[in-house]
């Protein structure tokens, strides 16, 4: 894989870059968004090297692309482009269609430096990994940079097919993500522990499997712990659990390495957070750990009453000096809201792709970068 960070000034000077970002950000997360801050690293690097930047991203999931008009306002990148413009302190021109000839001319003629195409998923070619659509995109730039780790497990035109047409590089954010993950995959300082919470267990079991021989403990909470409880026939009432994963949860629940909450916070028959004793126990295990991988909250954190478990563990991690990597949309967003990000060595913005990568599954977007040989 070739990295943008290794390209020299001479190569970059005067070129136009097609930069794939993941700007699929909820409106209420636009303020203080870590994704926008990370995106600004690569954008600023390119601007400093006199490169014009054309940003590519998607937003949400358009339902039927042939009938896109009524969904356009909801799924537009307009607000995102404004928020990003504030973060990088540069005007960003948003093109509302995919008329590549016109766009190319506008970019060439403009004195502005940063541009963005509208939600790529408005064109069916994006999710179909269409060579044609990718070729059209590639016409706009001299080289391509993937800085969207969070979509690199998807076979989409702006992530995969585009690398058939342009010299392709990993951006600064993508490089940070890969290096952090490789650090925990190859020779992590031990003891290594994994903390798993959140809603679905199916994506998370893959990580336990992959790391099993290296881990000392898996600390469970949230819907993940509830699923193990249900699999062990411990009544969970109306609590959130993953009904489709009971069989696999039952198999894994026998493992001595997997630790379950010893007390929980229950309201109206629902388990909503881990309890005080569990927090104490988990914190003391965290203190012993040298490497920590964490994905998914310990409770129903949308309600402040049930944030204690998640917040307490984030604090406990802060007291340990070794490597920690935390990911997952909801988990990272709470850590940022509570200003606990300094406690974590690396906060991943990879979302579901983090679990994908750590489970050892294929990442087509990264393979495409590896194969690129312009
Ligand atoms: P992340 O986005 O961090 O990867 P997930 O998407 O897997 O995490 O799950 C996050 C969701 O899980 C949150 O919306 C949170 O409210 C919910 N959740 C976790 N534990 C519970 C619980 N005990 N009861 C209800 N919801 C829970
Ligand atoms: Mg989530």
GROMACS .gro file of C-alpha atoms in nm, residues 67-217:
model
  151
   67UNK     CA    1  -3.657   0.763  -0.775
   68UNK     CA    2  -3.414   0.986  -0.592
   69UNK     CA    3  -3.567   1.334  -0.616
   70UNK     CA    4  -3.779   1.330  -0.299
   71UNK     CA    5  -3.495   1.185  -0.090
   72UNK     CA    6  -3.241   1.438  -0.208
   73UNK     CA    7  -3.284   1.704   0.056
   74UNK     CA    8  -3.261   1.457   0.345
   75UNK     CA    9  -2.957   1.282   0.206
   76UNK     CA   10  -2.775   1.583   0.066
   77UNK     CA   11  -2.418   1.658   0.172
   78UNK     CA   12  -2.495   2.030   0.184
   79UNK     CA   13  -2.490   2.072   0.564
   80UNK     CA   14  -2.189   1.843   0.593
   81UNK     CA   15  -1.997   2.049   0.339
   82UNK     CA   16  -2.076   2.364   0.539
   83UNK     CA   17  -1.960   2.207   0.865
   84UNK     CA   18  -1.642   2.078   0.702
   85UNK     CA   19  -1.583   2.418   0.549
   86UNK     CA   20  -1.586   2.567   0.901
   87UNK     CA   21  -1.340   2.308   1.028
   88UNK     CA   22  -1.086   2.359   0.746
   89UNK     CA   23  -1.163   2.729   0.724
   90UNK     CA   24  -1.194   2.717   0.346
   91UNK     CA   25  -1.479   2.763   0.104
   92UNK     CA   26  -1.610   2.430  -0.028
   93UNK     CA   27  -1.796   2.425  -0.357
   94UNK     CA   28  -2.058   2.151  -0.377
   95UNK     CA   29  -2.152   2.015  -0.720
   96UNK     CA   30  -2.509   1.896  -0.730
   97UNK     CA   31  -2.488   1.662  -1.026
   98UNK     CA   32  -2.242   1.419  -1.180
   99UNK     CA   33  -2.183   1.604  -1.505
  100UNK     CA   34  -1.814   1.525  -1.506
  101UNK     CA   35  -1.720   1.743  -1.806
  102UNK     CA   36  -1.879   2.051  -1.653
  103UNK     CA   37  -1.731   1.979  -1.310
  104UNK     CA   38  -1.384   1.937  -1.453
  105UNK     CA   39  -1.406   2.269  -1.632
  106UNK     CA   40  -1.543   2.445  -1.323
  107UNK     CA   41  -1.260   2.309  -1.108
  108UNK     CA   42  -0.996   2.406  -1.363
  109UNK     CA   43  -1.134   2.757  -1.403
  110UNK     CA   44  -1.185   2.821  -1.033
  111UNK     CA   45  -0.951   2.992  -0.790
  112UNK     CA   46  -1.103   2.791  -0.508
  113UNK     CA   47  -0.919   2.485  -0.381
  114UNK     CA   48  -1.176   2.256  -0.222
  115UNK     CA   49  -1.474   2.097  -0.396
  116UNK     CA   50  -1.722   1.826  -0.313
  117UNK     CA   51  -1.951   1.605  -0.517
  118UNK     CA   52  -2.305   1.542  -0.394
  119UNK     CA   53  -2.388   1.212  -0.221
  120UNK     CA   54  -2.236   0.947  -0.448
  121UNK     CA   55  -2.517   0.707  -0.367
  122UNK     CA   56  -2.750   0.928  -0.570
  123UNK     CA   57  -2.591   0.744  -0.861
  124UNK     CA   58  -2.652   0.367  -0.870
  125UNK     CA   59  -2.299   0.319  -1.004
  126UNK     CA   60  -2.153   0.387  -0.659
  127UNK     CA   61  -2.294   0.086  -0.475
  128UNK     CA   62  -2.269  -0.135  -0.784
  129UNK     CA   63  -1.895  -0.069  -0.798
  130UNK     CA   64  -1.950   0.040  -1.158
  131UNK     CA   65  -1.637   0.074  -1.369
  132UNK     CA   66  -1.815   0.331  -1.579
  133UNK     CA   67  -1.904   0.554  -1.284
  134UNK     CA   68  -1.552   0.513  -1.144
  135UNK     CA   69  -1.402   0.607  -1.478
  136UNK     CA   70  -1.618   0.919  -1.487
  137UNK     CA   71  -1.500   1.015  -1.138
  138UNK     CA   72  -1.137   0.945  -1.224
  139UNK     CA   73  -1.160   1.189  -1.515
  140UNK     CA   74  -1.174   1.471  -1.255
  141UNK     CA   75  -0.842   1.412  -1.080
  142UNK     CA   76  -0.475   1.324  -1.124
  143UNK     CA   77  -0.462   1.083  -0.834
  144UNK     CA   78  -0.691   0.923  -0.576
  145UNK     CA   79  -0.672   0.907  -0.198
  146UNK     CA   80  -0.881   0.675   0.019
  147UNK     CA   81  -0.922   0.830   0.364
  148UNK     CA   82  -1.242   0.648   0.445
  149UNK     CA   83  -1.152   0.344   0.653
  150UNK     CA   84  -1.516   0.318   0.762
  151UNK     CA   85  -1.630   0.229   0.409
  152UNK     CA   86  -1.328   0.028   0.303
  153UNK     CA   87  -1.512  -0.299   0.368
  154UNK     CA   88  -1.758  -0.202   0.093
  155UNK     CA   89  -1.713  -0.279  -0.273
  156UNK     CA   90  -1.816   0.064  -0.397
  157UNK     CA   91  -1.702   0.252  -0.707
  158UNK     CA   92  -1.537   0.537  -0.517
  159UNK     CA   93  -1.353   0.289  -0.294
  160UNK     CA   94  -1.263   0.000  -0.525
  161UNK     CA   95  -1.325   0.043  -0.900
  162UNK     CA   96  -1.171   0.390  -0.902
  163UNK     CA   97  -0.828   0.245  -0.823
  164UNK     CA   98  -0.830   0.086  -1.173
  165UNK     CA   99  -0.797   0.430  -1.325
  166UNK     CA  100  -0.570   0.643  -1.103
  167UNK     CA  101  -0.256   0.623  -0.889
  168UNK     CA  102  -0.408   0.550  -0.548
  169UNK     CA  103  -0.289   0.619  -0.196
  170UNK     CA  104  -0.399   0.577   0.164
  171UNK     CA  105  -0.476   0.910   0.334
  172UNK     CA  106  -0.348   1.023   0.672
  173UNK     CA  107  -0.656   0.908   0.868
  174UNK     CA  108  -0.663   0.569   0.699
  175UNK     CA  109  -0.293   0.528   0.772
  176UNK     CA  110  -0.354   0.607   1.141
  177UNK     CA  111  -0.636   0.352   1.161
  178UNK     CA  112  -0.437   0.074   0.994
  179UNK     CA  113  -0.130   0.137   1.207
  180UNK     CA  114  -0.333   0.136   1.529
  181UNK     CA  115  -0.504  -0.190   1.435
  182UNK     CA  116  -0.178  -0.353   1.331
  183UNK     CA  117  -0.034  -0.258   1.668
  184UNK     CA  118  -0.299  -0.462   1.850
  185UNK     CA  119  -0.293  -0.747   1.598
  186UNK     CA  120   0.084  -0.802   1.589
  187UNK     CA  121   0.247  -0.859   1.926
  188UNK     CA  122   0.017  -0.655   2.149
  189UNK     CA  123   0.168  -0.597   2.495
  190UNK     CA  124  -0.004  -0.842   2.732
  191UNK     CA  125  -0.234  -0.880   2.910
  192UNK     CA  126  -0.464  -0.797   2.620
  193UNK     CA  127  -0.832  -0.750   2.702
  194UNK     CA  128  -1.135  -0.686   2.484
  195UNK     CA  129  -1.441  -0.496   2.604
  196UNK     CA  130  -1.759  -0.564   2.413
  197UNK     CA  131  -2.094  -0.395   2.454
  198UNK     CA  132  -2.354  -0.239   2.231
  199UNK     CA  133  -2.636  -0.396   2.041
  200UNK     CA  134  -2.535  -0.678   1.809
  201UNK     CA  135  -2.317  -0.965   1.908
  202UNK     CA  136  -2.276  -1.129   1.566
  203UNK     CA  137  -2.008  -0.889   1.437
  204UNK     CA  138  -1.827  -0.900   1.769
  205UNK     CA  139  -1.784  -1.276   1.808
  206UNK     CA  140  -1.549  -1.266   1.507
  207UNK     CA  141  -1.311  -1.045   1.704
  208UNK     CA  142  -1.315  -1.281   2.005
  209UNK     CA  143  -1.243  -1.572   1.770
  210UNK     CA  144  -0.956  -1.397   1.596
  211UNK     CA  145  -0.786  -1.282   1.917
  212UNK     CA  146  -0.876  -1.577   2.137
  213UNK     CA  147  -0.528  -1.720   2.188
  214UNK     CA  148  -0.386  -1.376   2.271
  215UNK     CA  149  -0.651  -1.240   2.505
  216UNK     CA  150  -0.669  -1.274   2.880
  217UNK     CA  151  -1.027  -1.157   2.923
   0.00000   0.00000   0.00000
